[in-house]
């Protein structure tokens, strides 16, 4: 302040105190990176960019220019995108498909399921969800069940029984053996085990043996010898002539 009276001039100096504020820079986990005192209205100076494994630093969560109060500023990050290779192989080792999958995501796999003659595809050897490393998976199959028709015929061509039999298994046959007058059933014309194709089998019989009684009498009716003789065969008679 200046005044002039009687030719004299006086000057008065007034000092104004400027407030300061504390600006703290911290990492994502709360670690203090830097603390700075900043005059009101001035800007803080950030520390060197911090680092974090698997992430990229993208800046700070608050503006630290024109500081008007105490301030805590936190480092911001974006997670790095990591990709893993998922390889799909067929049962014989043939490569079906290779896919790059973002970490934690699920693989998609081939656009269509693989095929194998006589088998049905049932999935992959390992889960293809939440991928966290390179992975090789192998196609899994279940063998198809094949059935064959086994037909049982009697000696005269009459159908006795028809059965569906799983490949490689044994047929069972009719619930009871067939019969034929004067004959004894002895089995089927072909084996009915380990069936690998459609099959027709015919009942096999053996003719029953018939015996007749031959009685030898003497002139006076005395019984000399009795013998059982198979039909069509010759009798032998007593061991010595009467």
PDB file of C-alpha atoms in Angstrom:
ATOM      1  CA  UNK A   1       0.000   0.000   0.000  1.00  0.00           C
ATOM      2  CA  UNK A   2       1.501   3.376  -0.988  1.00  0.00           C
ATOM      3  CA  UNK A   3       0.587   6.865   0.430  1.00  0.00           C
ATOM      4  CA  UNK A   4       1.974  10.208  -0.395  1.00  0.00           C
ATOM      5  CA  UNK A   5       1.867  13.068   2.192  1.00  0.00           C
ATOM      6  CA  UNK A   6       4.317  15.911   2.338  1.00  0.00           C
ATOM      7  CA  UNK A   7       6.421  14.391  -0.324  1.00  0.00           C
ATOM      8  CA  UNK A   8       7.004  11.026   1.467  1.00  0.00           C
ATOM      9  CA  UNK A   9       5.969   7.585   0.103  1.00  0.00           C
ATOM     10  CA  UNK A  10       5.481   4.383   2.249  1.00  0.00           C
ATOM     11  CA  UNK A  11       5.082   0.756   0.900  1.00  0.00           C
ATOM     12  CA  UNK A  12       3.494  -2.176   2.960  1.00  0.00           C
ATOM     13  CA  UNK A  13       4.076  -5.865   1.912  1.00  0.00           C
ATOM     14  CA  UNK A  14       1.383  -8.538   2.850  1.00  0.00           C
ATOM     15  CA  UNK A  15       2.324 -12.281   2.628  1.00  0.00           C
ATOM     16  CA  UNK A  16      -0.557 -14.687   1.732  1.00  0.00           C
ATOM     17  CA  UNK A  17      -0.090 -18.424   2.721  1.00  0.00           C
ATOM     18  CA  UNK A  18      -1.087 -20.856  -0.119  1.00  0.00           C
ATOM     19  CA  UNK A  19      -2.593 -24.163   1.123  1.00  0.00           C
ATOM     20  CA  UNK A  20      -0.854 -27.431   0.183  1.00  0.00           C
ATOM     21  CA  UNK A  21      -2.438 -30.829  -0.192  1.00  0.00           C
ATOM     22  CA  UNK A  22      -1.130 -34.366  -0.020  1.00  0.00           C
ATOM     23  CA  UNK A  23      -1.402 -36.365  -3.240  1.00  0.00           C
ATOM     24  CA  UNK A  24      -0.755 -40.090  -2.831  1.00  0.00           C
ATOM     25  CA  UNK A  25      -0.204 -42.426  -5.771  1.00  0.00           C
ATOM     26  CA  UNK A  26      -0.915 -46.084  -5.028  1.00  0.00           C
ATOM     27  CA  UNK A  27      -0.750 -49.324  -7.004  1.00  0.00           C
ATOM     28  CA  UNK A  28      -3.734 -51.622  -7.679  1.00  0.00           C
ATOM     29  CA  UNK A  29      -3.084 -53.533  -4.435  1.00  0.00           C
ATOM     30  CA  UNK A  30      -2.749 -50.434  -2.245  1.00  0.00           C
ATOM     31  CA  UNK A  31       1.040 -50.259  -2.333  1.00  0.00           C
ATOM     32  CA  UNK A  32       2.138 -46.592  -1.952  1.00  0.00           C
ATOM     33  CA  UNK A  33       4.112 -45.564  -5.005  1.00  0.00           C
ATOM     34  CA  UNK A  34       4.615 -41.884  -4.190  1.00  0.00           C
ATOM     35  CA  UNK A  35       3.322 -39.153  -1.860  1.00  0.00           C
ATOM     36  CA  UNK A  36       3.670 -35.508  -2.833  1.00  0.00           C
ATOM     37  CA  UNK A  37       2.719 -32.142  -1.301  1.00  0.00           C
ATOM     38  CA  UNK A  38       1.107 -29.941  -3.924  1.00  0.00           C
ATOM     39  CA  UNK A  39       0.100 -26.309  -3.659  1.00  0.00           C
ATOM     40  CA  UNK A  40      -3.542 -25.589  -4.228  1.00  0.00           C
ATOM     41  CA  UNK A  41      -4.302 -25.249  -7.902  1.00  0.00           C
ATOM     42  CA  UNK A  42      -1.050 -26.861  -8.960  1.00  0.00           C
ATOM     43  CA  UNK A  43      -0.618 -30.306 -10.544  1.00  0.00           C
ATOM     44  CA  UNK A  44       0.948 -33.366  -8.960  1.00  0.00           C
ATOM     45  CA  UNK A  45       3.672 -35.262 -10.775  1.00  0.00           C
ATOM     46  CA  UNK A  46       2.959 -38.970 -11.210  1.00  0.00           C
ATOM     47  CA  UNK A  47       5.634 -41.568 -10.549  1.00  0.00           C
ATOM     48  CA  UNK A  48       7.026 -43.758 -13.316  1.00  0.00           C
ATOM     49  CA  UNK A  49       4.366 -46.078 -14.729  1.00  0.00           C
ATOM     50  CA  UNK A  50       3.994 -49.136 -12.473  1.00  0.00           C
ATOM     51  CA  UNK A  51       3.824 -52.702 -13.784  1.00  0.00           C
ATOM     52  CA  UNK A  52       1.768 -55.777 -12.952  1.00  0.00           C
ATOM     53  CA  UNK A  53       2.305 -59.333 -14.230  1.00  0.00           C
ATOM     54  CA  UNK A  54      -0.226 -60.244 -16.895  1.00  0.00           C
ATOM     55  CA  UNK A  55      -1.595 -56.694 -17.095  1.00  0.00           C
ATOM     56  CA  UNK A  56      -0.912 -53.432 -18.957  1.00  0.00           C
ATOM     57  CA  UNK A  57      -0.930 -50.087 -17.125  1.00  0.00           C
ATOM     58  CA  UNK A  58      -3.567 -47.761 -18.622  1.00  0.00           C
ATOM     59  CA  UNK A  59      -3.343 -44.674 -16.394  1.00  0.00           C
ATOM     60  CA  UNK A  60      -4.695 -43.296 -13.125  1.00  0.00           C
ATOM     61  CA  UNK A  61      -8.220 -43.324 -11.781  1.00  0.00           C
ATOM     62  CA  UNK A  62      -8.356 -39.555 -10.969  1.00  0.00           C
ATOM     63  CA  UNK A  63      -7.228 -36.253 -12.418  1.00  0.00           C
ATOM     64  CA  UNK A  64      -4.366 -34.796 -10.371  1.00  0.00           C
ATOM     65  CA  UNK A  65      -4.151 -31.393 -12.042  1.00  0.00           C
ATOM     66  CA  UNK A  66      -5.489 -28.257 -10.264  1.00  0.00           C
ATOM     67  CA  UNK A  67      -5.369 -29.994  -6.896  1.00  0.00           C
ATOM     68  CA  UNK A  68      -7.945 -28.630  -4.453  1.00  0.00           C
ATOM     69  CA  UNK A  69      -7.817 -31.223  -1.669  1.00  0.00           C
ATOM     70  CA  UNK A  70      -5.933 -34.230  -0.370  1.00  0.00           C
ATOM     71  CA  UNK A  71      -6.066 -36.899  -3.072  1.00  0.00           C
ATOM     72  CA  UNK A  72      -5.405 -40.612  -3.481  1.00  0.00           C
ATOM     73  CA  UNK A  73      -4.790 -41.733  -7.035  1.00  0.00           C
ATOM     74  CA  UNK A  74      -4.820 -45.449  -7.959  1.00  0.00           C
ATOM     75  CA  UNK A  75      -3.101 -47.148 -10.893  1.00  0.00           C
ATOM     76  CA  UNK A  76      -5.426 -48.674 -13.492  1.00  0.00           C
ATOM     77  CA  UNK A  77      -4.696 -51.801 -15.561  1.00  0.00           C
ATOM     78  CA  UNK A  78      -6.228 -53.951 -18.254  1.00  0.00           C
ATOM     79  CA  UNK A  79      -5.589 -57.663 -18.224  1.00  0.00           C
ATOM     80  CA  UNK A  80      -3.399 -58.911 -21.063  1.00  0.00           C
ATOM     81  CA  UNK A  81      -5.178 -61.314 -23.419  1.00  0.00           C
ATOM     82  CA  UNK A  82      -3.368 -64.665 -23.478  1.00  0.00           C
ATOM     83  CA  UNK A  83      -4.154 -67.296 -26.090  1.00  0.00           C
ATOM     84  CA  UNK A  84      -3.545 -71.038 -25.891  1.00  0.00           C
ATOM     85  CA  UNK A  85      -3.458 -73.657 -28.640  1.00  0.00           C
ATOM     86  CA  UNK A  86      -6.007 -76.445 -28.480  1.00  0.00           C
ATOM     87  CA  UNK A  87      -5.287 -79.323 -30.870  1.00  0.00           C
ATOM     88  CA  UNK A  88      -7.979 -81.850 -31.754  1.00  0.00           C
ATOM     89  CA  UNK A  89      -6.791 -85.310 -32.857  1.00  0.00           C
ATOM     90  CA  UNK A  90      -8.732 -88.290 -34.189  1.00  0.00           C
ATOM     91  CA  UNK A  91      -8.461 -91.755 -32.592  1.00  0.00           C
ATOM     92  CA  UNK A  92      -5.564 -92.653 -34.925  1.00  0.00           C
ATOM     93  CA  UNK A  93      -3.603 -89.431 -34.288  1.00  0.00           C
ATOM     94  CA  UNK A  94      -4.840 -87.583 -37.382  1.00  0.00           C
ATOM     95  CA  UNK A  95      -5.002 -83.817 -36.729  1.00  0.00           C
ATOM     96  CA  UNK A  96      -8.610 -82.703 -37.081  1.00  0.00           C
ATOM     97  CA  UNK A  97      -8.482 -79.070 -35.979  1.00  0.00           C
ATOM     98  CA  UNK A  98      -6.257 -76.480 -34.253  1.00  0.00           C
ATOM     99  CA  UNK A  99      -7.791 -73.564 -32.389  1.00  0.00           C
ATOM    100  CA  UNK A 100      -6.452 -70.474 -30.586  1.00  0.00           C
ATOM    101  CA  UNK A 101      -8.472 -69.923 -27.426  1.00  0.00           C
ATOM    102  CA  UNK A 102      -8.374 -66.919 -25.100  1.00  0.00           C
ATOM    103  CA  UNK A 103      -7.336 -67.819 -21.556  1.00  0.00           C
ATOM    104  CA  UNK A 104     -10.311 -68.856 -19.443  1.00  0.00           C
ATOM    105  CA  UNK A 105     -12.598 -69.219 -22.438  1.00  0.00           C
ATOM    106  CA  UNK A 106     -13.973 -72.455 -23.942  1.00  0.00           C
ATOM    107  CA  UNK A 107     -12.694 -74.078 -27.121  1.00  0.00           C
ATOM    108  CA  UNK A 108     -15.245 -74.672 -29.881  1.00  0.00           C
ATOM    109  CA  UNK A 109     -13.717 -77.627 -31.705  1.00  0.00           C
ATOM    110  CA  UNK A 110     -14.244 -78.826 -35.294  1.00  0.00           C
ATOM    111  CA  UNK A 111     -17.380 -77.641 -37.086  1.00  0.00           C
ATOM    112  CA  UNK A 112     -18.612 -81.241 -37.306  1.00  0.00           C
ATOM    113  CA  UNK A 113     -17.995 -84.323 -35.190  1.00  0.00           C
ATOM    114  CA  UNK A 114     -15.445 -86.816 -36.518  1.00  0.00           C
ATOM    115  CA  UNK A 115     -16.584 -90.222 -37.774  1.00  0.00           C
ATOM    116  CA  UNK A 116     -15.226 -93.764 -37.622  1.00  0.00           C
ATOM    117  CA  UNK A 117     -16.666 -96.821 -39.349  1.00  0.00           C
ATOM    118  CA  UNK A 118     -18.509 -99.049 -36.911  1.00  0.00           C
ATOM    119  CA  UNK A 119     -18.256 -96.509 -34.087  1.00  0.00           C
ATOM    120  CA  UNK A 120     -20.151 -93.527 -32.688  1.00  0.00           C
ATOM    121  CA  UNK A 121     -18.343 -90.355 -31.561  1.00  0.00           C
ATOM    122  CA  UNK A 122     -19.037 -89.678 -27.846  1.00  0.00           C
ATOM    123  CA  UNK A 123     -16.799 -86.681 -27.083  1.00  0.00           C
ATOM    124  CA  UNK A 124     -13.207 -85.640 -26.362  1.00  0.00           C
ATOM    125  CA  UNK A 125     -10.628 -87.139 -24.024  1.00  0.00           C
ATOM    126  CA  UNK A 126     -10.410 -83.974 -21.884  1.00  0.00           C
ATOM    127  CA  UNK A 127     -12.689 -81.007 -21.089  1.00  0.00           C
ATOM    128  CA  UNK A 128     -12.364 -78.119 -23.563  1.00  0.00           C
ATOM    129  CA  UNK A 129     -13.788 -75.496 -21.189  1.00  0.00           C
ATOM    130  CA  UNK A 130     -11.909 -72.819 -19.180  1.00  0.00           C
ATOM    131  CA  UNK A 131      -8.680 -73.231 -21.154  1.00  0.00           C
ATOM    132  CA  UNK A 132      -5.602 -72.239 -19.095  1.00  0.00           C
ATOM    133  CA  UNK A 133      -2.787 -73.941 -21.042  1.00  0.00           C
ATOM    134  CA  UNK A 134      -1.989 -75.500 -24.413  1.00  0.00           C
ATOM    135  CA  UNK A 135      -4.089 -78.638 -24.765  1.00  0.00           C
ATOM    136  CA  UNK A 136      -4.340 -81.725 -26.970  1.00  0.00           C
ATOM    137  CA  UNK A 137      -7.590 -83.684 -26.979  1.00  0.00           C
ATOM    138  CA  UNK A 138      -8.383 -86.983 -28.716  1.00  0.00           C
ATOM    139  CA  UNK A 139     -11.711 -88.060 -30.194  1.00  0.00           C
ATOM    140  CA  UNK A 140     -13.462 -90.771 -28.175  1.00  0.00           C
ATOM    141  CA  UNK A 141     -15.700 -93.411 -29.754  1.00  0.00           C
ATOM    142  CA  UNK A 142     -18.023 -96.202 -28.676  1.00  0.00           C
ATOM    143  CA  UNK A 143     -18.248 -99.262 -30.853  1.00  0.00           C
ATOM    144  CA  UNK A 144     -21.651 -99.660 -32.469  1.00  0.00           C
ATOM    145  CA  UNK A 145     -23.674-102.683 -31.393  1.00  0.00           C
ATOM    146  CA  UNK A 146     -24.460-104.852 -34.425  1.00  0.00           C
ATOM    147  CA  UNK A 147     -27.164-107.492 -34.309  1.00  0.00           C
ATOM    148  CA  UNK A 148     -27.560-110.534 -36.560  1.00  0.00           C
ATOM    149  CA  UNK A 149     -30.594-112.747 -37.190  1.00  0.00           C
ATOM    150  CA  UNK A 150     -30.277-116.397 -36.282  1.00  0.00           C
ATOM    151  CA  UNK A 151     -33.113-118.560 -37.670  1.00  0.00           C
ATOM    152  CA  UNK A 152     -33.770-122.050 -36.298  1.00  0.00           C
ATOM    153  CA  UNK A 153     -35.510-124.514 -38.637  1.00  0.00           C
ATOM    154  CA  UNK A 154     -36.787-128.030 -38.025  1.00  0.00           C
ATOM    155  CA  UNK A 155     -35.687-130.962 -40.205  1.00  0.00           C
ATOM    156  CA  UNK A 156     -38.614-130.326 -42.588  1.00  0.00           C
ATOM    157  CA  UNK A 157     -38.012-126.556 -42.924  1.00  0.00           C
ATOM    158  CA  UNK A 158     -40.537-125.475 -40.299  1.00  0.00           C
ATOM    159  CA  UNK A 159     -39.423-122.255 -38.604  1.00  0.00           C
ATOM    160  CA  UNK A 160     -38.916-122.961 -34.903  1.00  0.00           C
ATOM    161  CA  UNK A 161     -37.376-119.744 -33.600  1.00  0.00           C
ATOM    162  CA  UNK A 162     -35.882-116.424 -34.792  1.00  0.00           C
ATOM    163  CA  UNK A 163     -33.433-114.566 -32.573  1.00  0.00           C
ATOM    164  CA  UNK A 164     -31.532-111.257 -32.748  1.00  0.00           C
ATOM    165  CA  UNK A 165     -28.001-111.778 -31.447  1.00  0.00           C
ATOM    166  CA  UNK A 166     -25.380-109.111 -30.686  1.00  0.00           C
ATOM    167  CA  UNK A 167     -22.231-109.494 -32.770  1.00  0.00           C
ATOM    168  CA  UNK A 168     -19.764-111.840 -31.118  1.00  0.00           C
ATOM    169  CA  UNK A 169     -22.324-113.199 -28.639  1.00  0.00           C
ATOM    170  CA  UNK A 170     -23.939-116.656 -28.596  1.00  0.00           C
ATOM    171  CA  UNK A 171     -27.463-117.455 -29.722  1.00  0.00           C
ATOM    172  CA  UNK A 172     -29.764-119.131 -27.206  1.00  0.00           C
ATOM    173  CA  UNK A 173     -32.136-121.026 -29.461  1.00  0.00           C
ATOM    174  CA  UNK A 174     -35.707-122.244 -28.811  1.00  0.00           C
ATOM    175  CA  UNK A 175     -36.806-122.562 -25.188  1.00  0.00           C
ATOM    176  CA  UNK A 176     -37.121-126.347 -25.668  1.00  0.00           C
ATOM    177  CA  UNK A 177     -35.536-128.825 -28.044  1.00  0.00           C
ATOM    178  CA  UNK A 178     -37.605-129.850 -31.062  1.00  0.00           C
ATOM    179  CA  UNK A 179     -38.995-133.377 -31.368  1.00  0.00           C
ATOM    180  CA  UNK A 180     -39.505-135.845 -34.196  1.00  0.00           C
ATOM    181  CA  UNK A 181     -41.259-139.194 -34.011  1.00  0.00           C
ATOM    182  CA  UNK A 182     -38.778-142.042 -34.023  1.00  0.00           C
ATOM    183  CA  UNK A 183     -35.816-139.715 -33.690  1.00  0.00           C
ATOM    184  CA  UNK A 184     -33.769-138.029 -30.985  1.00  0.00           C
ATOM    185  CA  UNK A 185     -32.653-134.394 -31.329  1.00  0.00           C
ATOM    186  CA  UNK A 186     -28.851-134.192 -31.234  1.00  0.00           C
ATOM    187  CA  UNK A 187     -28.156-130.516 -31.940  1.00  0.00           C
ATOM    188  CA  UNK A 188     -28.012-127.920 -34.722  1.00  0.00           C
ATOM    189  CA  UNK A 189     -26.414-128.052 -38.135  1.00  0.00           C
ATOM    190  CA  UNK A 190     -23.985-125.173 -37.341  1.00  0.00           C
ATOM    191  CA  UNK A 191     -22.425-123.686 -34.207  1.00  0.00           C
ATOM    192  CA  UNK A 192     -24.544-120.923 -32.623  1.00  0.00           C
ATOM    193  CA  UNK A 193     -21.660-119.314 -30.725  1.00  0.00           C
ATOM    194  CA  UNK A 194     -19.712-116.111 -31.588  1.00  0.00           C
ATOM    195  CA  UNK A 195     -22.276-114.933 -34.132  1.00  0.00           C
ATOM    196  CA  UNK A 196     -20.727-112.656 -36.800  1.00  0.00           C
ATOM    197  CA  UNK A 197     -23.354-112.811 -39.571  1.00  0.00           C
ATOM    198  CA  UNK A 198     -26.964-113.758 -40.238  1.00  0.00           C
ATOM    199  CA  UNK A 199     -27.319-117.490 -39.740  1.00  0.00           C
ATOM    200  CA  UNK A 200     -29.789-120.294 -40.437  1.00  0.00           C
ATOM    201  CA  UNK A 201     -29.428-123.546 -38.516  1.00  0.00           C
ATOM    202  CA  UNK A 202     -31.366-126.783 -38.933  1.00  0.00           C
ATOM    203  CA  UNK A 203     -32.317-129.279 -36.244  1.00  0.00           C
ATOM    204  CA  UNK A 204     -30.326-132.502 -36.410  1.00  0.00           C
ATOM    205  CA  UNK A 205     -31.757-135.867 -35.374  1.00  0.00           C
ATOM    206  CA  UNK A 206     -30.596-139.387 -34.891  1.00  0.00           C
ATOM    207  CA  UNK A 207     -33.057-142.192 -35.647  1.00  0.00           C
ATOM    208  CA  UNK A 208     -34.085-144.100 -32.555  1.00  0.00           C
ATOM    209  CA  UNK A 209     -32.998-147.772 -32.419  1.00  0.00           C
ATOM    210  CA  UNK A 210     -35.840-150.328 -32.172  1.00  0.00           C
ATOM    211  CA  UNK A 211     -35.252-153.707 -30.657  1.00  0.00           C
ATOM    212  CA  UNK A 212     -37.292-156.872 -31.046  1.00  0.00           C
ATOM    213  CA  UNK A 213     -37.367-159.937 -28.872  1.00  0.00           C
ATOM    214  CA  UNK A 214     -36.410-163.216 -30.578  1.00  0.00           C
ATOM    215  CA  UNK A 215     -37.290-166.314 -28.512  1.00  0.00           C
ATOM    216  CA  UNK A 216     -35.817-169.738 -29.317  1.00  0.00           C
ATOM    217  CA  UNK A 217     -37.862-172.794 -28.219  1.00  0.00           C
ATOM    218  CA  UNK A 218     -37.059-176.518 -28.374  1.00  0.00           C
ATOM    219  CA  UNK A 219     -39.372-179.058 -30.061  1.00  0.00           C
ATOM    220  CA  UNK A 220     -41.236-179.543 -26.817  1.00  0.00           C
ATOM    221  CA  UNK A 221     -41.686-175.832 -26.098  1.00  0.00           C
ATOM    222  CA  UNK A 222     -38.722-175.535 -23.759  1.00  0.00           C
ATOM    223  CA  UNK A 223     -37.284-172.013 -23.955  1.00  0.00           C
ATOM    224  CA  UNK A 224     -33.685-172.301 -25.106  1.00  0.00           C
ATOM    225  CA  UNK A 225     -32.688-168.657 -25.604  1.00  0.00           C
ATOM    226  CA  UNK A 226     -34.135-165.129 -25.634  1.00  0.00           C
ATOM    227  CA  UNK A 227     -32.389-162.342 -27.535  1.00  0.00           C
ATOM    228  CA  UNK A 228     -32.953-158.573 -28.145  1.00  0.00           C
ATOM    229  CA  UNK A 229     -32.208-157.785 -31.783  1.00  0.00           C
ATOM    230  CA  UNK A 230     -31.995-154.274 -33.333  1.00  0.00           C
ATOM    231  CA  UNK A 231     -34.506-153.715 -36.111  1.00  0.00           C
ATOM    232  CA  UNK A 232     -33.099-154.912 -39.424  1.00  0.00           C
ATOM    233  CA  UNK A 233     -30.250-156.808 -37.806  1.00  0.00           C
ATOM    234  CA  UNK A 234     -29.824-160.641 -37.553  1.00  0.00           C
ATOM    235  CA  UNK A 235     -30.434-162.687 -34.441  1.00  0.00           C
ATOM    236  CA  UNK A 236     -27.542-164.864 -33.201  1.00  0.00           C
ATOM    237  CA  UNK A 237     -29.366-167.691 -31.474  1.00  0.00           C
ATOM    238  CA  UNK A 238     -28.194-170.048 -28.681  1.00  0.00           C
ATOM    239  CA  UNK A 239     -24.474-170.497 -28.291  1.00  0.00           C
ATOM    240  CA  UNK A 240     -24.854-174.192 -29.246  1.00  0.00           C
ATOM    241  CA  UNK A 241     -27.370-176.093 -31.265  1.00  0.00           C
ATOM    242  CA  UNK A 242     -30.005-178.004 -29.287  1.00  0.00           C
TER     243      UNK A 242
END
